[in-house]
CSV table of C-alpha atoms in Angstrom, one decimal:
chain,number,residue,atom,x,y,z
A,464,ASP,CA,-190.7,-52.3,50.1
A,465,ALA,CA,-190.5,-48.5,50.0
A,466,GLY,CA,-189.7,-48.2,53.7
A,467,VAL,CA,-191.2,-45.6,56.0
A,468,ILE,CA,-192.2,-42.6,54.0
A,469,GLN,CA,-192.3,-39.2,55.5
A,470,SER,CA,-193.5,-36.0,54.0
A,471,PRO,CA,-192.6,-33.3,53.5
A,472,ARG,CA,-188.8,-33.7,53.6
A,473,HIS,CA,-188.4,-30.0,54.4
A,474,GLU,CA,-190.8,-27.5,55.8
A,475,VAL,CA,-190.3,-23.8,56.5
A,476,THR,CA,-193.1,-22.0,58.1
A,477,GLU,CA,-193.8,-18.8,60.0
A,478,MET,CA,-194.4,-18.6,63.7
A,479,GLY,CA,-198.0,-19.1,64.5
A,480,GLN,CA,-198.8,-21.2,61.5
A,481,GLU,CA,-200.2,-24.8,61.6
A,482,VAL,CA,-197.8,-27.5,60.5
A,483,THR,CA,-198.7,-31.1,59.6
A,484,LEU,CA,-196.1,-33.8,59.2
A,485,ARG,CA,-197.1,-37.1,57.6
A,486,CYS,CA,-195.9,-40.7,57.9
A,487,LYS,CA,-196.7,-43.8,56.0
A,488,PRO,CA,-195.4,-46.9,57.9
A,489,ILE,CA,-194.3,-50.1,56.4
A,490,SER,CA,-197.2,-52.4,55.7
A,491,GLY,CA,-197.8,-55.0,58.4
A,492,HIS,CA,-195.9,-53.1,61.1
A,493,ASP,CA,-198.0,-52.6,64.2
A,494,TYR,CA,-195.9,-50.1,66.1
A,495,LEU,CA,-195.4,-46.5,65.0
A,496,PHE,CA,-193.2,-43.9,66.7
A,497,TRP,CA,-192.7,-40.2,66.4
A,498,TYR,CA,-189.4,-38.7,67.5
A,499,ARG,CA,-187.9,-35.2,67.5
A,500,GLN,CA,-184.1,-34.7,67.1
A,501,THR,CA,-182.2,-31.5,68.0
A,502,MET,CA,-178.6,-30.8,68.8
A,503,MET,CA,-179.4,-29.8,72.3
A,504,ARG,CA,-181.8,-32.6,73.3
A,505,GLY,CA,-180.9,-35.4,71.0
A,506,LEU,CA,-183.6,-37.9,69.9
A,507,GLU,CA,-186.7,-37.5,72.0
A,508,LEU,CA,-189.7,-39.9,71.8
A,509,LEU,CA,-192.9,-37.8,71.4
A,510,ILE,CA,-195.6,-40.5,71.1
A,511,TYR,CA,-196.0,-44.1,70.0
A,512,PHE,CA,-198.9,-46.2,68.7
A,513,ASN,CA,-199.7,-49.9,68.7
A,514,ASN,CA,-202.3,-51.1,66.3
A,515,ASN,CA,-203.3,-47.5,65.7
A,516,VAL,CA,-203.9,-46.8,69.4
A,517,PRO,CA,-201.8,-44.2,71.2
A,518,ILE,CA,-199.9,-46.0,74.0
A,519,ASP,CA,-197.8,-43.3,75.5
A,520,ASP,CA,-197.9,-39.6,74.7
A,521,SER,CA,-195.9,-38.4,77.7
A,522,GLY,CA,-193.2,-37.0,75.4
A,523,MET,CA,-195.5,-34.6,73.6
A,524,PRO,CA,-194.1,-31.2,74.8
A,525,GLU,CA,-197.3,-29.2,74.9
A,526,ASP,CA,-201.0,-29.1,73.9
A,527,ARG,CA,-199.8,-27.4,70.7
A,528,PHE,CA,-198.7,-30.9,69.6
A,529,SER,CA,-201.1,-33.6,68.5
A,530,ALA,CA,-200.8,-36.9,66.7
A,531,LYS,CA,-203.3,-39.2,65.1
A,532,MET,CA,-203.2,-42.6,63.4
A,533,PRO,CA,-206.6,-43.0,61.7
A,534,ASN,CA,-205.6,-46.3,60.1
A,535,ALA,CA,-202.7,-48.7,59.8
A,536,SER,CA,-201.1,-47.0,56.9
A,537,PHE,CA,-201.1,-43.3,57.9
A,538,SER,CA,-200.2,-41.1,60.8
A,539,THR,CA,-199.9,-37.3,61.3
A,540,LEU,CA,-198.1,-35.1,63.7
A,541,LYS,CA,-199.6,-31.6,64.0
A,542,ILE,CA,-198.2,-28.5,65.6
A,543,GLN,CA,-200.6,-25.6,66.1
A,544,PRO,CA,-199.5,-22.9,66.5
A,545,SER,CA,-195.9,-23.4,65.6
A,546,GLU,CA,-193.0,-21.6,67.4
A,547,PRO,CA,-189.3,-21.2,66.5
A,548,ARG,CA,-188.3,-23.6,69.3
A,549,ASP,CA,-190.2,-26.4,67.4
A,550,SER,CA,-187.5,-26.3,64.8
A,551,ALA,CA,-186.0,-29.7,64.6
A,552,VAL,CA,-185.9,-32.9,62.5
A,553,TYR,CA,-189.0,-35.1,63.1
A,554,PHE,CA,-188.7,-38.8,62.5
A,555,CYS,CA,-191.3,-41.4,62.2
A,556,ALA,CA,-190.4,-45.1,62.8
A,557,SER,CA,-192.4,-48.3,62.4
A,558,GLY,CA,-191.9,-51.9,63.2
A,559,LEU,CA,-192.8,-55.1,64.9
A,560,ARG,CA,-191.2,-56.2,68.2
A,561,GLY,CA,-187.6,-56.6,67.6
A,562,GLY,CA,-186.5,-53.9,65.2
A,563,TYR,CA,-187.8,-50.6,64.0
A,564,THR,CA,-187.3,-48.8,60.6
A,565,PHE,CA,-186.9,-45.1,60.5
A,566,GLY,CA,-188.0,-42.7,57.8
A,567,SER,CA,-185.8,-40.1,56.4
A,568,GLY,CA,-187.2,-37.4,58.6
A,569,THR,CA,-188.9,-34.0,58.1
A,570,ARG,CA,-186.6,-31.0,58.7
A,571,LEU,CA,-188.9,-28.3,60.2
A,572,THR,CA,-187.8,-24.7,60.4
A,573,VAL,CA,-190.1,-22.2,62.1
A,574,VAL,CA,-189.1,-18.5,61.5
B,459,SER,CA,-181.7,-36.7,83.3
B,460,GLN,CA,-181.0,-39.2,80.5
B,461,GLU,CA,-182.1,-42.8,81.1
B,462,LEU,CA,-179.5,-44.0,78.6
B,463,GLU,CA,-176.0,-42.6,78.7
B,464,GLN,CA,-173.4,-43.2,76.0
B,465,SER,CA,-169.7,-42.9,76.2
B,466,PRO,CA,-167.7,-41.4,74.8
B,467,GLN,CA,-169.7,-38.5,73.4
B,468,SER,CA,-167.4,-38.2,70.5
B,469,LEU,CA,-164.5,-40.2,69.1
B,470,ILE,CA,-161.8,-39.7,66.5
B,471,VAL,CA,-159.9,-42.8,65.5
B,472,GLN,CA,-157.3,-43.5,62.8
B,473,GLU,CA,-158.4,-45.8,60.0
B,474,GLY,CA,-157.7,-49.4,60.9
B,475,LYS,CA,-157.9,-49.0,64.6
B,476,ASN,CA,-160.5,-50.7,66.9
B,477,LEU,CA,-162.9,-48.8,69.0
B,478,THR,CA,-165.6,-49.4,71.6
B,479,ILE,CA,-168.8,-47.4,72.4
B,480,ASN,CA,-170.6,-48.0,75.7
B,481,CYS,CA,-174.3,-47.6,76.6
B,482,THR,CA,-175.4,-47.6,80.2
B,483,SER,CA,-179.0,-47.7,81.4
B,484,SER,CA,-180.4,-46.3,84.7
B,485,LYS,CA,-183.2,-48.9,84.5
B,486,THR,CA,-183.8,-52.5,83.7
B,487,LEU,CA,-183.4,-53.3,80.0
B,488,TYR,CA,-186.0,-55.2,78.1
B,489,GLY,CA,-184.3,-54.9,74.8
B,490,LEU,CA,-181.3,-53.0,73.5
B,491,TYR,CA,-181.0,-51.6,70.0
B,492,TRP,CA,-178.1,-50.1,68.2
B,493,TYR,CA,-178.6,-47.7,65.3
B,494,LYS,CA,-176.2,-45.7,63.1
B,495,GLN,CA,-177.1,-42.3,61.7
B,496,LYS,CA,-175.2,-40.5,58.9
B,497,TYR,CA,-175.2,-36.8,59.3
B,498,GLY,CA,-178.4,-35.3,58.0
B,499,GLU,CA,-180.0,-38.7,57.4
B,500,GLY,CA,-182.3,-41.2,59.1
B,501,LEU,CA,-181.3,-44.0,61.5
B,502,ILE,CA,-180.2,-47.3,60.2
B,503,PHE,CA,-180.9,-50.4,62.3
B,504,LEU,CA,-177.7,-52.4,63.2
B,505,MET,CA,-178.8,-55.0,65.7
B,506,MET,CA,-180.9,-55.8,68.7
B,507,LEU,CA,-179.9,-57.6,71.9
B,508,GLN,CA,-182.4,-59.1,74.3
B,509,LYS,CA,-180.8,-61.6,76.6
B,510,GLY,CA,-178.0,-61.1,79.1
B,511,GLY,CA,-174.7,-62.2,77.7
B,512,GLU,CA,-176.0,-62.0,74.1
B,513,GLU,CA,-173.5,-61.1,71.5
B,514,LYS,CA,-174.3,-60.3,67.8
B,515,SER,CA,-172.0,-59.3,64.9
B,516,HIS,CA,-172.6,-57.7,61.6
B,517,GLU,CA,-169.6,-57.4,59.4
B,518,LYS,CA,-166.9,-55.7,61.6
B,519,ILE,CA,-169.4,-54.5,64.2
B,520,THR,CA,-170.0,-56.6,67.4
B,521,ALA,CA,-172.4,-55.7,70.2
B,522,LYS,CA,-172.8,-57.3,73.6
B,523,LEU,CA,-175.4,-57.0,76.3
B,524,ASP,CA,-174.5,-57.2,80.0
B,525,GLU,CA,-178.0,-57.4,81.6
B,526,LYS,CA,-176.8,-57.4,85.2
B,527,LYS,CA,-174.8,-54.2,84.6
B,528,GLN,CA,-177.6,-52.7,82.5
B,529,GLN,CA,-174.9,-52.0,79.9
B,530,SER,CA,-174.2,-52.7,76.3
B,531,SER,CA,-171.0,-52.2,74.2
B,532,LEU,CA,-170.5,-51.8,70.5
B,533,HIS,CA,-167.1,-52.7,69.2
B,534,ILE,CA,-165.8,-51.9,65.7
B,535,THR,CA,-162.8,-53.8,64.4
B,536,ALA,CA,-160.4,-52.3,61.9
B,537,SER,CA,-162.4,-49.1,61.5
B,538,GLN,CA,-163.0,-47.6,58.0
B,539,PRO,CA,-164.1,-44.1,56.9
B,540,SER,CA,-167.5,-45.7,56.1
B,541,HIS,CA,-168.0,-46.4,59.8
B,542,ALA,CA,-168.2,-42.6,60.5
B,543,GLY,CA,-171.4,-41.3,61.8
B,544,ILE,CA,-173.5,-41.1,65.0
B,545,TYR,CA,-174.1,-44.3,66.9
B,546,LEU,CA,-177.2,-44.4,69.0
B,547,CYS,CA,-178.3,-47.0,71.5
B,548,GLY,CA,-182.0,-47.4,72.2
B,549,ALA,CA,-183.8,-49.4,74.8
B,550,ASP,CA,-187.2,-50.6,75.8
B,551,MET,CA,-187.2,-49.3,79.3
B,552,GLY,CA,-190.5,-50.7,80.5
B,553,GLY,CA,-191.2,-53.8,78.5
B,554,PHE,CA,-194.0,-52.2,76.5
B,555,GLN,CA,-191.8,-51.3,73.4
B,556,LYS,CA,-191.4,-47.7,74.6
B,557,LEU,CA,-188.1,-47.1,72.7
B,558,VAL,CA,-186.0,-44.3,74.1
B,559,PHE,CA,-182.5,-43.4,72.9
B,560,GLY,CA,-179.2,-42.4,74.4
B,561,THR,CA,-177.2,-39.3,73.9
B,562,GLY,CA,-175.3,-40.6,70.9
B,563,THR,CA,-171.6,-41.1,70.0
B,564,ARG,CA,-170.1,-39.2,67.1
B,565,LEU,CA,-167.5,-41.2,65.4
B,566,LEU,CA,-164.9,-39.8,62.9
B,567,VAL,CA,-162.4,-42.1,61.2
B,568,SER,CA,-159.4,-40.3,59.9
B,569,PRO,CA,-157.5,-41.7,56.9
């Protein structure tokens, strides 16, 4: 199994631009999580899905952030418009109850 | 405020020494997860604890769950440089697989 695949690995964009982060979970996993990690705030849960349905999006910082999971094999996290304070490493994780596998993350830099 | 507090925040130990990292929850735990993160990389699952008093081991790492105290500890025996990294505890705080993480403990092992 290739594990949880995130793309791109690195993204540098200008303030105000739209950014889309992608995640392919492990086949058969019914939970998918999006996290953001910064030095100041640590690892924050943004949103998570169960069977493609958003369960809790209370961690999404603002309306500028949106996440979708159109099918069991794909999810996106979109930021529009992006701001410098969105710079962070964004992780996707998937799993069944009892253990979750993380992707390698997308390092986002907004200048 | 953080729902999961880890202590210590950072730790430097000499190779061969034992060490313990603690994770304390402000709420009832429905599952406690330990992950390790190497600098600049994704999180690697170590183990999950569900029942009070449960103890699991993987190589030289042992984790215990004290459900009554809402606390877990991670113990490393005879530390090695390969143990260096950030250790994160995560917990399902509401029983719905909403996995949130603690503040992390940075471990350095000196030769």
